[in-house]
Tab-separated table of C-alpha atoms and ligand atoms in Angstrom:
chain	number	residue	atom	x	y	z
A	34	MET	CA	16.387	-4.366	-49.880
A	35	ALA	CA	12.695	-5.189	-50.536
A	36	LEU	CA	10.292	-2.509	-51.716
A	37	HIS	CA	8.320	-0.946	-48.806
A	38	GLU	CA	10.568	-2.590	-46.229
A	39	THR	CA	9.586	-1.403	-42.752
A	40	GLN	CA	12.161	-0.711	-40.070
A	41	GLN	CA	11.239	-3.981	-38.365
A	42	ASP	CA	11.611	-5.867	-41.662
A	43	MET	CA	15.049	-4.291	-42.039
A	44	TRP	CA	16.055	-5.458	-38.546
A	45	LYS	CA	14.830	-8.971	-39.369
A	46	ARG	CA	16.828	-8.924	-42.598
A	47	LEU	CA	19.954	-7.728	-40.762
A	48	VAL	CA	19.735	-10.348	-38.056
A	49	GLY	CA	18.850	-13.058	-40.595
A	50	GLU	CA	21.935	-12.186	-42.639
A	51	ALA	CA	24.152	-12.092	-39.533
A	52	ALA	CA	22.912	-15.527	-38.485
A	53	ALA	CA	23.461	-16.925	-41.981
A	54	ASP	CA	27.072	-15.670	-41.784
A	55	LEU	CA	27.633	-18.067	-38.863
A	56	VAL	CA	26.864	-21.126	-40.972
A	57	GLU	CA	29.963	-23.037	-42.071
A	58	ASP	CA	30.661	-25.585	-44.789
A	59	GLY	CA	29.634	-29.094	-43.761
A	60	MET	CA	27.150	-28.066	-41.081
A	61	LEU	CA	23.752	-29.663	-40.525
A	62	ILE	CA	21.320	-26.806	-39.978
A	63	GLY	CA	17.916	-26.594	-38.289
A	64	LEU	CA	15.613	-24.046	-39.864
A	65	GLY	CA	13.121	-22.224	-37.651
A	66	SER	CA	9.745	-20.805	-38.601
A	67	GLY	CA	8.179	-17.362	-38.816
A	68	SER	CA	9.182	-14.127	-40.496
A	69	THR	CA	12.572	-13.704	-38.771
A	70	ALA	CA	13.527	-17.301	-39.533
A	71	ARG	CA	12.382	-16.609	-43.092
A	72	ALA	CA	14.938	-13.766	-43.331
A	73	PHE	CA	17.598	-16.224	-42.150
A	74	ILE	CA	16.557	-18.889	-44.679
A	75	GLN	CA	16.653	-16.332	-47.500
A	76	ALA	CA	20.132	-15.166	-46.478
A	77	LEU	CA	21.309	-18.764	-46.105
A	78	GLY	CA	19.936	-19.559	-49.565
A	79	GLN	CA	21.915	-16.647	-50.991
A	80	ARG	CA	25.100	-17.870	-49.303
A	81	ILE	CA	24.509	-21.364	-50.684
A	82	GLN	CA	23.986	-19.974	-54.154
A	83	ALA	CA	27.306	-18.166	-53.681
A	84	GLY	CA	29.126	-21.421	-52.866
A	85	LEU	CA	28.505	-22.326	-49.206
A	86	ASN	CA	28.197	-26.094	-48.946
A	87	ILE	CA	26.088	-27.250	-45.976
A	88	ALA	CA	25.735	-30.974	-45.292
A	89	GLY	CA	21.965	-30.803	-44.910
A	90	ALA	CA	18.999	-29.121	-43.268
A	91	VAL	CA	15.870	-29.968	-41.314
A	92	ALA	CA	12.931	-27.542	-41.245
A	93	SER	CA	10.573	-27.003	-38.316
A	94	SER	CA	7.535	-26.365	-40.533
A	95	GLN	CA	6.202	-27.008	-44.003
A	96	ALA	CA	6.357	-23.268	-44.761
A	97	SER	CA	10.079	-23.164	-43.951
A	98	ARG	CA	10.673	-26.373	-45.896
A	99	ASP	CA	8.948	-24.848	-48.946
A	100	LEU	CA	10.824	-21.567	-48.610
A	101	ALA	CA	14.138	-23.402	-48.251
A	102	ALA	CA	13.359	-25.473	-51.361
A	103	SER	CA	12.719	-22.271	-53.317
A	104	PHE	CA	16.334	-21.324	-52.509
A	105	GLY	CA	17.675	-24.713	-53.476
A	106	ILE	CA	17.993	-25.975	-49.877
A	107	LEU	CA	16.502	-29.463	-49.803
A	108	CYS	CA	15.411	-30.394	-46.286
A	109	ALA	CA	15.428	-33.903	-44.912
A	110	ASP	CA	13.759	-35.236	-41.770
A	111	LEU	CA	15.109	-36.146	-38.355
A	112	ASP	CA	15.367	-39.816	-39.304
A	113	THR	CA	18.007	-38.785	-41.829
A	114	TYR	CA	19.677	-36.188	-39.580
A	115	PRO	CA	18.865	-36.911	-35.922
A	116	ASP	CA	21.632	-34.554	-34.715
A	117	LEU	CA	22.139	-31.043	-36.010
A	118	ASP	CA	24.980	-28.582	-35.568
A	119	LEU	CA	23.069	-25.326	-35.427
A	120	TYR	CA	19.438	-24.259	-35.070
A	121	ILE	CA	18.423	-20.708	-35.921
A	122	ASP	CA	14.932	-19.510	-35.072
A	123	GLY	CA	12.966	-16.446	-34.011
A	124	ALA	CA	10.836	-15.981	-30.909
A	125	ASP	CA	7.887	-13.974	-29.681
A	126	GLU	CA	9.578	-12.945	-26.435
A	127	ILE	CA	13.213	-13.159	-25.304
A	128	ASP	CA	14.111	-12.410	-21.683
A	129	PRO	CA	17.583	-11.523	-20.337
A	130	ARG	CA	18.252	-15.173	-19.375
A	131	LEU	CA	17.351	-16.325	-22.889
A	132	GLN	CA	14.094	-17.840	-21.775
A	133	LEU	CA	11.696	-17.635	-24.690
A	134	ILE	CA	8.059	-17.696	-25.637
A	135	LYS	CA	7.604	-19.177	-29.092
A	136	GLY	CA	4.750	-20.510	-31.141
A	137	ALA	CA	2.786	-17.550	-32.484
A	138	GLY	CA	3.210	-19.240	-35.861
A	139	GLY	CA	1.922	-22.547	-34.504
A	140	ALA	CA	5.090	-24.568	-35.133
A	141	LEU	CA	6.213	-24.783	-31.486
A	142	LEU	CA	6.236	-28.575	-31.201
A	143	HIS	CA	8.444	-29.207	-34.201
A	144	GLU	CA	10.553	-26.164	-33.320
A	145	LYS	CA	11.186	-27.510	-29.840
A	146	VAL	CA	12.132	-30.937	-31.179
A	147	VAL	CA	14.581	-29.417	-33.653
A	148	ALA	CA	16.015	-27.159	-30.927
A	149	THR	CA	16.642	-30.141	-28.642
A	150	VAL	CA	18.546	-32.131	-31.263
A	151	SER	CA	20.793	-29.205	-32.167
A	152	ARG	CA	24.218	-28.747	-30.624
A	153	LYS	CA	23.647	-24.991	-30.611
A	154	PHE	CA	20.460	-22.893	-30.752
A	155	ILE	CA	20.789	-19.230	-31.609
A	156	VAL	CA	17.599	-17.213	-31.237
A	157	ILE	CA	17.307	-14.233	-33.544
A	158	GLY	CA	14.964	-11.285	-33.291
A	159	ASP	CA	14.479	-7.580	-33.437
A	160	ILE	CA	14.378	-5.345	-30.426
A	161	THR	CA	10.568	-5.586	-30.134
A	162	LYS	CA	11.034	-9.192	-28.943
A	163	GLN	CA	13.161	-8.299	-25.927
A	164	VAL	CA	11.306	-8.307	-22.613
A	165	THR	CA	12.379	-8.069	-18.984
A	166	GLN	CA	9.805	-10.683	-17.918
A	167	LEU	CA	7.992	-13.253	-20.049
A	168	GLY	CA	4.279	-13.189	-20.591
A	169	HIS	CA	3.330	-9.531	-20.532
A	170	ARG	CA	2.934	-9.255	-24.283
A	171	SER	CA	2.608	-12.704	-25.838
A	172	PRO	CA	0.383	-15.550	-24.747
A	173	VAL	CA	1.984	-18.905	-24.008
A	174	PRO	CA	0.767	-21.359	-26.644
A	175	VAL	CA	-0.112	-24.770	-25.239
A	176	GLU	CA	-0.411	-27.523	-27.867
A	177	THR	CA	-3.150	-29.934	-26.822
A	178	ILE	CA	-4.663	-33.076	-28.269
A	179	PRO	CA	-8.165	-32.315	-29.590
A	180	PHE	CA	-9.786	-35.057	-27.458
A	181	ALA	CA	-8.629	-33.370	-24.241
A	182	LEU	CA	-9.455	-29.813	-25.247
A	183	THR	CA	-12.066	-28.975	-22.610
A	184	PRO	CA	-10.426	-30.689	-19.607
A	185	VAL	CA	-7.073	-29.111	-20.504
A	186	ARG	CA	-8.698	-25.720	-20.913
A	187	ARG	CA	-10.309	-25.965	-17.472
A	188	ARG	CA	-7.028	-26.941	-15.840
A	189	LEU	CA	-5.241	-24.055	-17.535
A	190	GLU	CA	-7.898	-21.667	-16.235
A	191	ALA	CA	-7.419	-23.131	-12.757
A	192	LEU	CA	-3.758	-22.096	-13.060
A	193	GLY	CA	-4.898	-18.495	-13.576
A	194	ALA	CA	-4.652	-18.371	-17.356
A	195	SER	CA	-7.060	-16.584	-19.608
A	196	VAL	CA	-7.406	-19.147	-22.405
A	197	GLN	CA	-8.176	-18.687	-26.070
A	198	LEU	CA	-8.528	-21.543	-28.573
A	199	ARG	CA	-6.451	-20.429	-31.545
A	200	GLN	CA	-8.525	-19.961	-34.683
A	201	LYS	CA	-7.691	-19.657	-38.345
A	202	ASN	CA	-10.288	-18.623	-40.927
A	203	GLY	CA	-13.064	-19.104	-38.362
A	204	VAL	CA	-12.170	-22.674	-37.407
A	205	PRO	CA	-9.720	-24.044	-34.835
A	206	PHE	CA	-6.118	-23.844	-36.010
A	207	VAL	CA	-4.662	-27.342	-36.448
A	208	THR	CA	-0.918	-27.882	-36.046
A	209	GLU	CA	1.224	-30.049	-38.322
A	210	SER	CA	0.866	-32.785	-35.686
A	211	HIS	CA	-2.937	-32.448	-35.842
A	212	ASN	CA	-3.356	-30.786	-32.450
A	213	PHE	CA	-5.052	-27.610	-31.235
A	214	ILE	CA	-3.381	-24.619	-29.613
A	215	LEU	CA	-4.693	-22.955	-26.478
A	216	ASP	CA	-3.173	-19.471	-26.124
A	217	CYS	CA	-2.774	-18.709	-22.427
A	218	THR	CA	-2.418	-15.179	-21.126
A	219	PHE	CA	-1.201	-14.610	-17.593
A	220	PRO	CA	-2.338	-11.113	-16.622
A	221	ALA	CA	0.444	-10.572	-14.067
A	222	GLY	CA	3.176	-11.908	-16.370
A	223	ILE	CA	5.170	-15.061	-15.622
A	224	SER	CA	7.357	-14.726	-12.535
A	225	ASP	CA	8.551	-18.346	-12.442
A	226	ALA	CA	8.655	-19.770	-15.958
A	227	PRO	CA	10.179	-23.188	-15.021
A	228	ARG	CA	7.469	-23.742	-12.410
A	229	LEU	CA	4.724	-22.753	-14.836
A	230	ASP	CA	6.175	-24.984	-17.551
A	231	ALA	CA	6.246	-27.938	-15.138
A	232	GLN	CA	2.616	-27.264	-14.176
A	233	LEU	CA	1.576	-27.089	-17.823
A	234	HIS	CA	3.409	-30.320	-18.660
A	235	SER	CA	1.702	-32.095	-15.766
A	236	ILE	CA	-1.694	-31.684	-17.451
A	237	VAL	CA	-2.587	-34.877	-19.290
A	238	GLY	CA	-3.463	-34.003	-22.882
A	239	VAL	CA	-0.905	-31.223	-23.152
A	240	VAL	CA	1.606	-32.113	-25.828
A	241	GLU	CA	4.025	-29.190	-25.538
A	242	THR	CA	4.254	-25.571	-24.474
A	243	GLY	CA	5.699	-22.473	-26.091
A	244	LEU	CA	8.020	-21.872	-23.132
A	245	PHE	CA	11.531	-22.568	-24.419
A	246	LEU	CA	13.616	-22.581	-21.239
A	247	ASN	CA	17.362	-23.201	-21.089
A	248	MET	CA	17.429	-24.035	-24.771
A	249	ALA	CA	18.974	-21.084	-26.593
A	250	GLN	CA	22.642	-20.454	-25.840
A	251	GLN	CA	22.889	-17.190	-27.725
A	252	ALA	CA	20.636	-14.348	-28.882
A	253	MET	CA	21.227	-11.990	-31.774
A	254	ILE	CA	19.068	-8.887	-31.655
A	255	ALA	CA	18.790	-6.133	-34.255
A	256	GLY	CA	17.570	-2.646	-33.411
A	257	PRO	CA	18.220	1.053	-33.947
A	258	GLU	CA	21.742	0.698	-32.574
A	259	GLY	CA	22.612	-2.163	-34.912
A	260	LEU	CA	23.172	-5.732	-33.939
A	261	HIS	CA	24.041	-7.063	-30.522
A	262	THR	CA	24.670	-10.562	-29.287
A	263	PHE	CA	24.326	-11.975	-25.819
A	264	HIS	CA	24.888	-15.366	-24.234
A	265	VAL	CA	23.560	-17.087	-21.155
B	68	5RP	C1	6.580	-19.831	-34.855
B	68	5RP	C2	7.514	-19.141	-33.927
B	68	5RP	C3	8.213	-17.942	-34.442
B	68	5RP	O1	9.579	-18.136	-34.374
B	68	5RP	C4	7.812	-16.769	-33.596
B	68	5RP	O2	6.401	-16.658	-33.585
B	68	5RP	C5	8.426	-15.474	-34.129
B	68	5RP	O3	7.877	-15.200	-35.379
B	68	5RP	P1	8.265	-13.889	-36.180
B	68	5RP	O4	9.724	-13.979	-36.477
B	68	5RP	O5	7.393	-13.914	-37.413
B	68	5RP	O6	7.933	-12.714	-35.293
B	68	5RP	O7	7.737	-19.520	-32.799
B	68	5RP	O8	5.949	-20.925	-34.219
C-alpha cells in the first residue's frame, strides 16, 4: 500500500489488481490511460515480474507506454499487433448499460481505437464513476481538428451543449493526434446517448467523441462493499 493512500486510491488499486489477475499467459493486452488504468498497469507489471508471460501490449497514451516500460512491459503499436485479446481501461462515467464517458485525460481517440481492436474490453473504476444517466457529472469530450474549432463549437452549442475549450497551462490542450478537445456539458444530462453521439459525429471537423457506447462488455467496480462485476 502507498503512503497516504486515500480510500479512492485504495479502490483503484483493488480494481487494478483484480483486472491484472484476469490476464493470462500469451495474451495481447491493450493498456488504458488515467489513474485507474495506471493501477492496472502497475499490478500487471508486478505479475509479469512474478512470471506472467504476455505476448505483447499496446498502450493508448504515451504516459501509459512510459509507465508500462518502467515495469518492463515494452509496448508495440497497432501495426505490430492490430488485434488484441483484452483491453483494460478506466472511465469518467459508467452507466448501468455499460455506456461510458471517457477522455478526461485527453486520450479518448487512441483509447477508442484500442478498444475497437480488442476482443474484450473490461472497464474498471471505483464507485464514484457509477451513474444512472450519463452526462450529469462529466462533460463529453469532443476531439476536433484545430482548423474547424469555431464552426464545430458553434454546432455543438446549437445542440444545447455548454462548450469549453480544454486548456493546459494556460494554452489549449493538444492531443497526441494534434487535435483540440471541446468539453461539452449537457445541463439536463444525456437521455439518448446513441442519438447524441450520431449528432456529434455528423459535425465535419469532429474526429471522435468521449461517448463509448456498446464497447465495454464487462465492468469491475470497487467500493466500500468490495469488488463487484457486471456485464451487459
Ligand atoms: C483518459 C480516460 C480515463 O480512463 C478516464 O478519464 C478515467 O481516469 P481516472 O482513472 O484517472 O479517473 O478516459 O482519457
